[in-house]
GROMACS .gro file of C-alpha atoms in nm:
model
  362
    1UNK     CA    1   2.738   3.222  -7.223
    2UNK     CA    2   3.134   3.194  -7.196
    3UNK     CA    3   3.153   3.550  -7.318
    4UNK     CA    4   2.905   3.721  -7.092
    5UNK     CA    5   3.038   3.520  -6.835
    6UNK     CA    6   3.422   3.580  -6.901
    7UNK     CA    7   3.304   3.982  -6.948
    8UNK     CA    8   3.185   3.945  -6.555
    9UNK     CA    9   3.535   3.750  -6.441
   10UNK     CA   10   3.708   4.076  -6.607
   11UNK     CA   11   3.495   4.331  -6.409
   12UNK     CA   12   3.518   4.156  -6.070
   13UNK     CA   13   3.858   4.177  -5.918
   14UNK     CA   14   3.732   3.879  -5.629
   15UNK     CA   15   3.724   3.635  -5.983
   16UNK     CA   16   4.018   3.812  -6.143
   17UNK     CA   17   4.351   3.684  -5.989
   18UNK     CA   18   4.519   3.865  -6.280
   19UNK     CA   19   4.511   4.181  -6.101
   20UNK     CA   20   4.745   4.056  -5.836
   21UNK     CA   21   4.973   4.132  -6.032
   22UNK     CA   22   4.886   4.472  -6.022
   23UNK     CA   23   4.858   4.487  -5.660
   24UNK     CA   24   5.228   4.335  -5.640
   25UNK     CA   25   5.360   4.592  -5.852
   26UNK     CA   26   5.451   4.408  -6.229
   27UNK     CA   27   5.198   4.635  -6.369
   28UNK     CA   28   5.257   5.017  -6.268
   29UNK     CA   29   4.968   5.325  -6.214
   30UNK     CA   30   4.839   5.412  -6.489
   31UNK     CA   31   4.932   5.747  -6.604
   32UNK     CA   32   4.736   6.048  -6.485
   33UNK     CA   33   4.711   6.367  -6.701
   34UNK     CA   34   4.627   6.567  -6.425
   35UNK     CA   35   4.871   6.440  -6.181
   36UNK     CA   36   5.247   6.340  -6.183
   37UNK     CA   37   5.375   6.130  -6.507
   38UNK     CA   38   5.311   5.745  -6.516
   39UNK     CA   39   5.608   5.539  -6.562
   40UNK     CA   40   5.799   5.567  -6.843
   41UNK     CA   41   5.661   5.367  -7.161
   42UNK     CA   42   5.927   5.085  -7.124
   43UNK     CA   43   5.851   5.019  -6.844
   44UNK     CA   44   5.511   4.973  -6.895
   45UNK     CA   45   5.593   4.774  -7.232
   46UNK     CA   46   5.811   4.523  -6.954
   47UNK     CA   47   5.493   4.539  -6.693
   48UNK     CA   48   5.266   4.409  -6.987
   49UNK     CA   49   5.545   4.117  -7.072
   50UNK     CA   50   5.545   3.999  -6.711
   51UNK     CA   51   5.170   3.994  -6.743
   52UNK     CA   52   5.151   3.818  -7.034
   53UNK     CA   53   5.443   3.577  -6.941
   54UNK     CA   54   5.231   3.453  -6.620
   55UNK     CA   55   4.941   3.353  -6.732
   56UNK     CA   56   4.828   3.229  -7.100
   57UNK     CA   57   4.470   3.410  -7.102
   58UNK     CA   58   4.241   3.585  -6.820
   59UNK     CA   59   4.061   3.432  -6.556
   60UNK     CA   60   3.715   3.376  -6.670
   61UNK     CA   61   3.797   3.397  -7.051
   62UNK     CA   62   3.640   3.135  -7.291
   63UNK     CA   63   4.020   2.979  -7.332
   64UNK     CA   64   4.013   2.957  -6.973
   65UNK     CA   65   3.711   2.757  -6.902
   66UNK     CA   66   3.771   2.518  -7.230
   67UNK     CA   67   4.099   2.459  -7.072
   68UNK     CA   68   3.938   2.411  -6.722
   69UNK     CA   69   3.711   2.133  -6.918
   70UNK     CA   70   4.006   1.989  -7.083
   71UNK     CA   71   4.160   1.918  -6.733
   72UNK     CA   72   3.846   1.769  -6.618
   73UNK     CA   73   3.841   1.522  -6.902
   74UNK     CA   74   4.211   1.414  -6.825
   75UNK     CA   75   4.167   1.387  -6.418
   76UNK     CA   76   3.830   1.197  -6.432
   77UNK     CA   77   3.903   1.032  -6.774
   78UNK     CA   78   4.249   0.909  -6.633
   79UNK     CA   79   4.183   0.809  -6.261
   80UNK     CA   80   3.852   0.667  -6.282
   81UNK     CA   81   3.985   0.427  -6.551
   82UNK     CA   82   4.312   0.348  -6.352
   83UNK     CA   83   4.069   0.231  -6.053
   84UNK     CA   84   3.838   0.004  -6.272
   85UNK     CA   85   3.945  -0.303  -6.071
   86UNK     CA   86   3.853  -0.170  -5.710
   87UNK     CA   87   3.543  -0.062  -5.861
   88UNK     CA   88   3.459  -0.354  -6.019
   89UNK     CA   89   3.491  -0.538  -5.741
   90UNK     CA   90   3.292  -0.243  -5.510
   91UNK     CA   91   3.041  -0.315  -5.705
   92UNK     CA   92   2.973  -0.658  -5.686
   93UNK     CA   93   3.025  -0.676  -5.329
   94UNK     CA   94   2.703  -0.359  -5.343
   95UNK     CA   95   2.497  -0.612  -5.593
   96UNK     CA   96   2.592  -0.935  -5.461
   97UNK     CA   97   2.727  -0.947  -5.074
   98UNK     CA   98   2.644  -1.275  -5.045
   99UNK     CA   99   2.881  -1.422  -5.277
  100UNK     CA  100   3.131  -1.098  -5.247
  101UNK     CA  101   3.206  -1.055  -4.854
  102UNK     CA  102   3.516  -0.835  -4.881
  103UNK     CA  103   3.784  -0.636  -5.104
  104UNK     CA  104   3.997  -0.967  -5.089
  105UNK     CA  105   3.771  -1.213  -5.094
  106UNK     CA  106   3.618  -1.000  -5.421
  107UNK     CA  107   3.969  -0.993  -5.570
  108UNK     CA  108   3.998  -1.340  -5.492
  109UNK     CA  109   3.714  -1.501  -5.670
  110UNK     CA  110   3.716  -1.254  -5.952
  111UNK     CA  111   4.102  -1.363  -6.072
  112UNK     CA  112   3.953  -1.722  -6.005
  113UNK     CA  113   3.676  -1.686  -6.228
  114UNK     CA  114   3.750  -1.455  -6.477
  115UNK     CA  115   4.127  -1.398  -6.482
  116UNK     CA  116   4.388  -1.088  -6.444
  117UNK     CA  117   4.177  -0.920  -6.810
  118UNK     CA  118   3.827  -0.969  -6.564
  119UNK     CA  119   3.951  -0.709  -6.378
  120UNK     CA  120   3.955  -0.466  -6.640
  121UNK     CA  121   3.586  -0.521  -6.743
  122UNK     CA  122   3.398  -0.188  -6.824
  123UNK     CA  123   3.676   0.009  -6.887
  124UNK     CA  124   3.574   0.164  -7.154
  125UNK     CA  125   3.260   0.310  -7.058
  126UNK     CA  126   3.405   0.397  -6.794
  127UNK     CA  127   3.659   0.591  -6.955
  128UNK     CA  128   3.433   0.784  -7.209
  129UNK     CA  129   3.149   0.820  -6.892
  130UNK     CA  130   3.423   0.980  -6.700
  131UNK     CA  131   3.586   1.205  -6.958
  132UNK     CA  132   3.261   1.339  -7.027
  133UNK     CA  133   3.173   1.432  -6.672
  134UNK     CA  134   3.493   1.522  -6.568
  135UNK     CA  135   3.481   1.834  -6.891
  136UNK     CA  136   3.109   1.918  -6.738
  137UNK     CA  137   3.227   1.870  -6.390
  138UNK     CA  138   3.511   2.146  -6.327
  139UNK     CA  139   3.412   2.354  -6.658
  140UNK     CA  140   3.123   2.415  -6.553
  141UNK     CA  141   3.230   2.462  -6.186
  142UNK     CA  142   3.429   2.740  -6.267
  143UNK     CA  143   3.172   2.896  -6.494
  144UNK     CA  144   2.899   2.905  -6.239
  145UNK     CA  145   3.128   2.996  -5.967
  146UNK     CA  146   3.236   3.306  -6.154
  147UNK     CA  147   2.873   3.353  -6.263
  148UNK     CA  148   2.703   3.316  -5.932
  149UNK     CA  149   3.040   3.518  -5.716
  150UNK     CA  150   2.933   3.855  -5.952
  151UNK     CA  151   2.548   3.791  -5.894
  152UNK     CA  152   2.673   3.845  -5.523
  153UNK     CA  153   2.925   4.114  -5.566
  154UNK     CA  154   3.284   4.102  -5.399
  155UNK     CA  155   3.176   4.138  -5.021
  156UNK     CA  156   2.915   3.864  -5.017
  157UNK     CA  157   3.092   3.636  -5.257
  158UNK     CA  158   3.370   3.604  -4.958
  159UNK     CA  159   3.139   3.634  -4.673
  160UNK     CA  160   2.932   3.342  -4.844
  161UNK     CA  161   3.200   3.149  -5.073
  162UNK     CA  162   3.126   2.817  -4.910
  163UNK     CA  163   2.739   2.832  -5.006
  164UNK     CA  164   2.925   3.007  -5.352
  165UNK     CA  165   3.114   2.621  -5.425
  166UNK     CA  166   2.815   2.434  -5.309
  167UNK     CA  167   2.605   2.609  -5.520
  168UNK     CA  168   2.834   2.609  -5.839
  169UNK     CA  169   2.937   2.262  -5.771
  170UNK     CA  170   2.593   2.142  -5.744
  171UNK     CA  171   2.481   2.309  -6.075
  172UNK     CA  172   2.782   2.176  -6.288
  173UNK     CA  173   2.722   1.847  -6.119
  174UNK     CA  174   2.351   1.826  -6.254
  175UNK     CA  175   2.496   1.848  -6.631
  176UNK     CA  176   2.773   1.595  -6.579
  177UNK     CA  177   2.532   1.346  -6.477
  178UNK     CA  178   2.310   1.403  -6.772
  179UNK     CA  179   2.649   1.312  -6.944
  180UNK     CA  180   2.791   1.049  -6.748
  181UNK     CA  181   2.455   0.853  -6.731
  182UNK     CA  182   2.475   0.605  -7.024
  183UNK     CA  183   2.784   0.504  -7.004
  184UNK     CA  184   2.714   0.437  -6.592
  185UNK     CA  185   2.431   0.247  -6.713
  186UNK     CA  186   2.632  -0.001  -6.965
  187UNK     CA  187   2.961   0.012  -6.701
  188UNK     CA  188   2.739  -0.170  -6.433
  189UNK     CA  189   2.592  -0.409  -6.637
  190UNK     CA  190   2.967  -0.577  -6.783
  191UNK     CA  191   3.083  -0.574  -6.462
  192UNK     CA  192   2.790  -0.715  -6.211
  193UNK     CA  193   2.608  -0.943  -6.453
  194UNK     CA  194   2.793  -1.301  -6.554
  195UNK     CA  195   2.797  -1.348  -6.905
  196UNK     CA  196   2.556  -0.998  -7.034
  197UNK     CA  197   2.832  -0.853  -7.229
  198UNK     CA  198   3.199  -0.850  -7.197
  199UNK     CA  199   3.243  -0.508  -7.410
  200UNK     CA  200   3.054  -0.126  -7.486
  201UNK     CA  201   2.991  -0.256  -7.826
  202UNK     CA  202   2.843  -0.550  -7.690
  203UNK     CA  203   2.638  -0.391  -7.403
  204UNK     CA  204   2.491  -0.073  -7.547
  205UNK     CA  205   2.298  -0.225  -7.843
  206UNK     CA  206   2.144  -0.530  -7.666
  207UNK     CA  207   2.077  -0.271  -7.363
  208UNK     CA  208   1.915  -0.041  -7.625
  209UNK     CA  209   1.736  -0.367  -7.790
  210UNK     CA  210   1.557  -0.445  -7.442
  211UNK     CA  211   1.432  -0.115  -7.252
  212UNK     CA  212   1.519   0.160  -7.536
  213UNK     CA  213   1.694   0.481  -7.422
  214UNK     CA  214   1.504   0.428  -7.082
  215UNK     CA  215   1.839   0.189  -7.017
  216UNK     CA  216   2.073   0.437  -7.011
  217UNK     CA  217   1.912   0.700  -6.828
  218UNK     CA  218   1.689   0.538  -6.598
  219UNK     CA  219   1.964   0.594  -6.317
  220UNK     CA  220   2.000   0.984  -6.385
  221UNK     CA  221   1.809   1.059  -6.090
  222UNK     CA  222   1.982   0.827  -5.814
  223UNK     CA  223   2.314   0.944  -6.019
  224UNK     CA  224   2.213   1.295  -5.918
  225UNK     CA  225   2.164   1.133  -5.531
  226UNK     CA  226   2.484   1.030  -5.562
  227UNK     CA  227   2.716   1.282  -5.738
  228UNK     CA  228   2.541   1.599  -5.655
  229UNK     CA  229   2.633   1.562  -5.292
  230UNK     CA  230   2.937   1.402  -5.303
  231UNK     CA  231   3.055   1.659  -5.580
  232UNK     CA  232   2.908   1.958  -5.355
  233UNK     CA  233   3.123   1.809  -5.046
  234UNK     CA  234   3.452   1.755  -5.291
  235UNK     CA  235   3.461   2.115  -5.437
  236UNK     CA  236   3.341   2.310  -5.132
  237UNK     CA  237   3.551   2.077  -4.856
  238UNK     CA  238   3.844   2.104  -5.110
  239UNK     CA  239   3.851   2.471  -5.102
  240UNK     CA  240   3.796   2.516  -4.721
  241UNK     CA  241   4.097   2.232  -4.627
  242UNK     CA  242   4.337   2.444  -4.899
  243UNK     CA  243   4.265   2.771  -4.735
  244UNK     CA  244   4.317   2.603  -4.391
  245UNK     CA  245   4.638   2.441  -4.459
  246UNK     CA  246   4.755   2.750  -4.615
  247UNK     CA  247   4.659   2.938  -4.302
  248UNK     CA  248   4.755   2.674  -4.051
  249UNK     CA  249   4.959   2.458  -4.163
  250UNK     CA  250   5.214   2.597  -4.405
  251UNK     CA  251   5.454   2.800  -4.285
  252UNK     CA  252   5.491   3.067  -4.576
  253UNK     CA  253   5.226   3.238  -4.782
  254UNK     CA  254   5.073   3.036  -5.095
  255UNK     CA  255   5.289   3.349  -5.282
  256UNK     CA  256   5.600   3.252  -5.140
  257UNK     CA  257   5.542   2.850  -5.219
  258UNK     CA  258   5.686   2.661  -5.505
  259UNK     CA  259   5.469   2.529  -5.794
  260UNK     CA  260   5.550   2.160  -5.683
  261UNK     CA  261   5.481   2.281  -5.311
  262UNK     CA  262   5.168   2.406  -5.354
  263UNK     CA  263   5.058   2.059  -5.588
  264UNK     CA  264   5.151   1.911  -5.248
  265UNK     CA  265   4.861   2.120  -5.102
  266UNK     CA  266   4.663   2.014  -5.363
  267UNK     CA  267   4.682   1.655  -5.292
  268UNK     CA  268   4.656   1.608  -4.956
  269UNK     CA  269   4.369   1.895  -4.953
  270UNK     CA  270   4.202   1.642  -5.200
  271UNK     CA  271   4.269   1.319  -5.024
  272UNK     CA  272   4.077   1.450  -4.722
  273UNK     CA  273   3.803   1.578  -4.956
  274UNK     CA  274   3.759   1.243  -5.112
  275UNK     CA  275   3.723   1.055  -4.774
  276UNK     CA  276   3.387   1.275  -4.638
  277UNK     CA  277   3.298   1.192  -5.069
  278UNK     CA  278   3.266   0.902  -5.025
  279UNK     CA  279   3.100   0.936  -4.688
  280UNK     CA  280   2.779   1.107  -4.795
  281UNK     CA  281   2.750   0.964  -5.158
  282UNK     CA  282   2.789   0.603  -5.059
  283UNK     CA  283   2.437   0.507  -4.995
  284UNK     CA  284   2.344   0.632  -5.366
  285UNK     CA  285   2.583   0.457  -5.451
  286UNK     CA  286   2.493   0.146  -5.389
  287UNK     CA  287   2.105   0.194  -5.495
  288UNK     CA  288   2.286   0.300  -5.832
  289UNK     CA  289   2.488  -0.063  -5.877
  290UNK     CA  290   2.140  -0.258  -5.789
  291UNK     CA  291   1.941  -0.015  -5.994
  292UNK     CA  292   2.141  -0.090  -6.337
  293UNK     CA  293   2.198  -0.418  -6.305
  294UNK     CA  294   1.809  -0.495  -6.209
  295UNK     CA  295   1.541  -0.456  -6.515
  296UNK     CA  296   1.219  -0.295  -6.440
  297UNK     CA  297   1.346  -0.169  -6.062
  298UNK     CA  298   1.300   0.168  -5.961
  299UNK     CA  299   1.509   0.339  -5.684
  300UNK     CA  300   1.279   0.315  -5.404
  301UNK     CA  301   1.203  -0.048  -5.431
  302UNK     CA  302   1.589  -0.107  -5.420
  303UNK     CA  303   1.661   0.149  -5.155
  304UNK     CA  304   1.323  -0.034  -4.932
  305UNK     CA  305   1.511  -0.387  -5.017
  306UNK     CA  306   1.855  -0.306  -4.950
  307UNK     CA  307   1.786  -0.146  -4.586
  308UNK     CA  308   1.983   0.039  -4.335
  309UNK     CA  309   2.345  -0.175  -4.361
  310UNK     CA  310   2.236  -0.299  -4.731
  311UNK     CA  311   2.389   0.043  -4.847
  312UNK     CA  312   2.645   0.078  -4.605
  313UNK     CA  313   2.847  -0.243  -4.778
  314UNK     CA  314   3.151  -0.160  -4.946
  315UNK     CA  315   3.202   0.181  -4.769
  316UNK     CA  316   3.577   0.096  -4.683
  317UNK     CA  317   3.683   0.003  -5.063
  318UNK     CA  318   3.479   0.345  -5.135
  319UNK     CA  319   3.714   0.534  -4.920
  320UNK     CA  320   4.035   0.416  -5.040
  321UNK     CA  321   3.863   0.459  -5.413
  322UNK     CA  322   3.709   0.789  -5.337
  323UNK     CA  323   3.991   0.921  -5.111
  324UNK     CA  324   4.318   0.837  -5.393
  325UNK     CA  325   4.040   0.909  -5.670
  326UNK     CA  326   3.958   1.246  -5.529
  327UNK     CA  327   4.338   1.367  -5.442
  328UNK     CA  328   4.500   1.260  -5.763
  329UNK     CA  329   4.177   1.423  -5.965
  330UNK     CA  330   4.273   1.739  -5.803
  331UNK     CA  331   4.666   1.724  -5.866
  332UNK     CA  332   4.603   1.638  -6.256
  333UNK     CA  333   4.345   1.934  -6.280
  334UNK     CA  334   4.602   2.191  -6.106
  335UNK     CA  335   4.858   2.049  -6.303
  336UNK     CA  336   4.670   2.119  -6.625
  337UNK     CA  337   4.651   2.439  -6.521
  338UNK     CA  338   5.006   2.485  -6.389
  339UNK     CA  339   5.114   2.335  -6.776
  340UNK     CA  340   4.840   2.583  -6.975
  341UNK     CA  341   4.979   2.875  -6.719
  342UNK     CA  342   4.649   2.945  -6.640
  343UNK     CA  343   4.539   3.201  -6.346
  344UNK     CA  344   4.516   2.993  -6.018
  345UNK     CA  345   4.344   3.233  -5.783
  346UNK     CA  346   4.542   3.224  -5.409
  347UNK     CA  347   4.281   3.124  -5.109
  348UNK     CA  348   4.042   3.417  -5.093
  349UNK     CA  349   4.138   3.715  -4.845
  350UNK     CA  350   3.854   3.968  -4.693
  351UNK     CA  351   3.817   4.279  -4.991
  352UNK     CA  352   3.929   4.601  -4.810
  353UNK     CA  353   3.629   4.730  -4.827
  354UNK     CA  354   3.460   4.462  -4.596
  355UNK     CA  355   3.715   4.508  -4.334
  356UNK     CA  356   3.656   4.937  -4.344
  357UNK     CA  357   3.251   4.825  -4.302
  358UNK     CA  358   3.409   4.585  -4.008
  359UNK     CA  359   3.605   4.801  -3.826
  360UNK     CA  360   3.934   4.581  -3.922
  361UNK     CA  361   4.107   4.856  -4.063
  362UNK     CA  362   4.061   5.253  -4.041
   0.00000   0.00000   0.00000
């Protein structure tokens, strides 16, 4: 699949950033028997150094997406872990409000009852859940965005690139769940119920022992509630606020910025991401903590039981989790690619054929 796909990145010059560089001059014409002589073959021999100097392999190359995975597994592996203890004690304010009123209070009798090492319960599903979504998450991402941008052809793959990162975001999504699920399942169980199991190697077998593999995956499908939008919104909002800044706020071309000026982009284009995240994926959300730590429920009966403001609790410790989560995912995974020297493609422009069709140009 990476081949076919990374043959399609090549032939596309919307998914092939590479040929910038052509456009900008590094790489000369091409010589022309017919016509006056190319450059002369040092200069050429310097073009293809350039080339080769700026980016380690070509957009939509196998290397590129296994890199683009390996960033994914640092970001999500990384951050999610970091924020254990403010999701910890989200989620026991979703499965117990009663006893959990706030993000202080929950802090509060958490240290009082379990100590400073409480807060790090679950942290190791967490961080093997997370790795493996975050590799499924973005790889994937850029595979189907290359994949679905040449189904459309140049022109459309502009006019439509929002519905083009919804869609590809959506389907990578739907295999990082199917990753992330059992690990989910055994996170929300240490953390929300007293006494279950205070480690992975605790949790997973005596989850296993009770309800089979039907314990780990029985909360794909509100996972899929849950991430699928709130991945959709992060990719696609993500990529519309950096074009916008770049267009409205930042007072030089992307071209002309820095490498650690443009990472500033990339944060604060993700922290305002990550607060509509958390936004649409927070009523999933909360269905998902009840759902795990509850045997024999399904999603309905908790969604019926919880009500209206049932899954609205918590929503202001999601957006300060979601929000730094979301920002700080972003920076790592541009940074991986800034460190690998791997193509970043600049926010798309119209193809000059569109704006000939459009009138823009004559």
């Amino acid at each position: 699949m990476f081949s076919s796909v990374a043959h399609l990145a090549r032939a596309n010059p919307f998914n092939a950033p590479h040929l910038q560089l052509v456009q900008d001059g590094l790489a000369g014409p091409r010589s022309n028997p017919s016509g006056p002589p190319g450059p002369p073959r040092r200069s050429r021999k310097l073009a293809a150094a350039a080339v080769e100097e700026q980016y380690s392999c070509d957009y939509g190359s196998g290397r590129f997406f296994l890199l683009c995975g390996l960033g994914g597994i640092i970001s999500c592996g990384t951050t999610h872990t970091a924020l254990v203890p403010l999701d910890l004690v989200k989620c026991r304010m979703q499965v117990d409000p009663q006893k959990y009123k706030g993000i202080f209070n929950g802090f509060s009798i958490t240290l009082k009852e379990d100590g400073v090492r409480g807060l790090a319960k679950g942290w190791a599903p967490t961080f093997i859940g997370y790795s493996m979504q975050g590799l499924c998450k973005f790889g994937f991402y850029e595979v189907f965005k290359v994949l679905y941008s040449n189904m459309l052809g140049e022109e459309n793959a502009y006019l439509w690139r929002t519905s083009l990162y919804l869609a590809a975001s959506a389907s990578a999504e739907f295999f990082a769940d199917i990753a992330l699920a059992p690990m989910e399942a055994a996170k929300v169980r240490i953390q929300t119920q007293p006494g279950y199991a205070n480690t992975l190697r605790d949790a997973a077998p005596k989850m296993y022992k009770e309800e089979g593999l039907k314990a780990f995956y029985k909360g794909v499908a509100p996972l899929w509630m849950r991430q699928i939008p709130y991945t959709m919104m992060k990719f696609a909002c993500f990529e519309r606020t950096v074009e916008a800044l770049y267009k409205f706020v930042v007072p030089k071309p992307r071209s002309e910025c820095s490498k650690p000026e443009q990472l500033v982009v990339t944060f604060v284009a993700g922290y305002i991401a990550g607060v509509f995240c958390a936004i649409v994926s927070h009523p999933a959300d909360s269905v998902v903590s009840v759902l795990n730590k509850e045997k024999g429920s399904s999603a309905s009966l908790v969604l019926q039981r919880l009500g209206f403001r049932g899954v609205w609790k918590g929503l202001f410790a999601r957006i300060i989790m979601i929000g730094t989560l979301t920002a700080l995912q972003w920076f790592i995974y541009d940074s991986v690619k800034v460190y690998f020297r791997l193509p970043r493609p600049p926010p798309p422009e119209m193809p000059e054929s569109l704006k000939k069709k459009l009138g823009y140009t004559q």
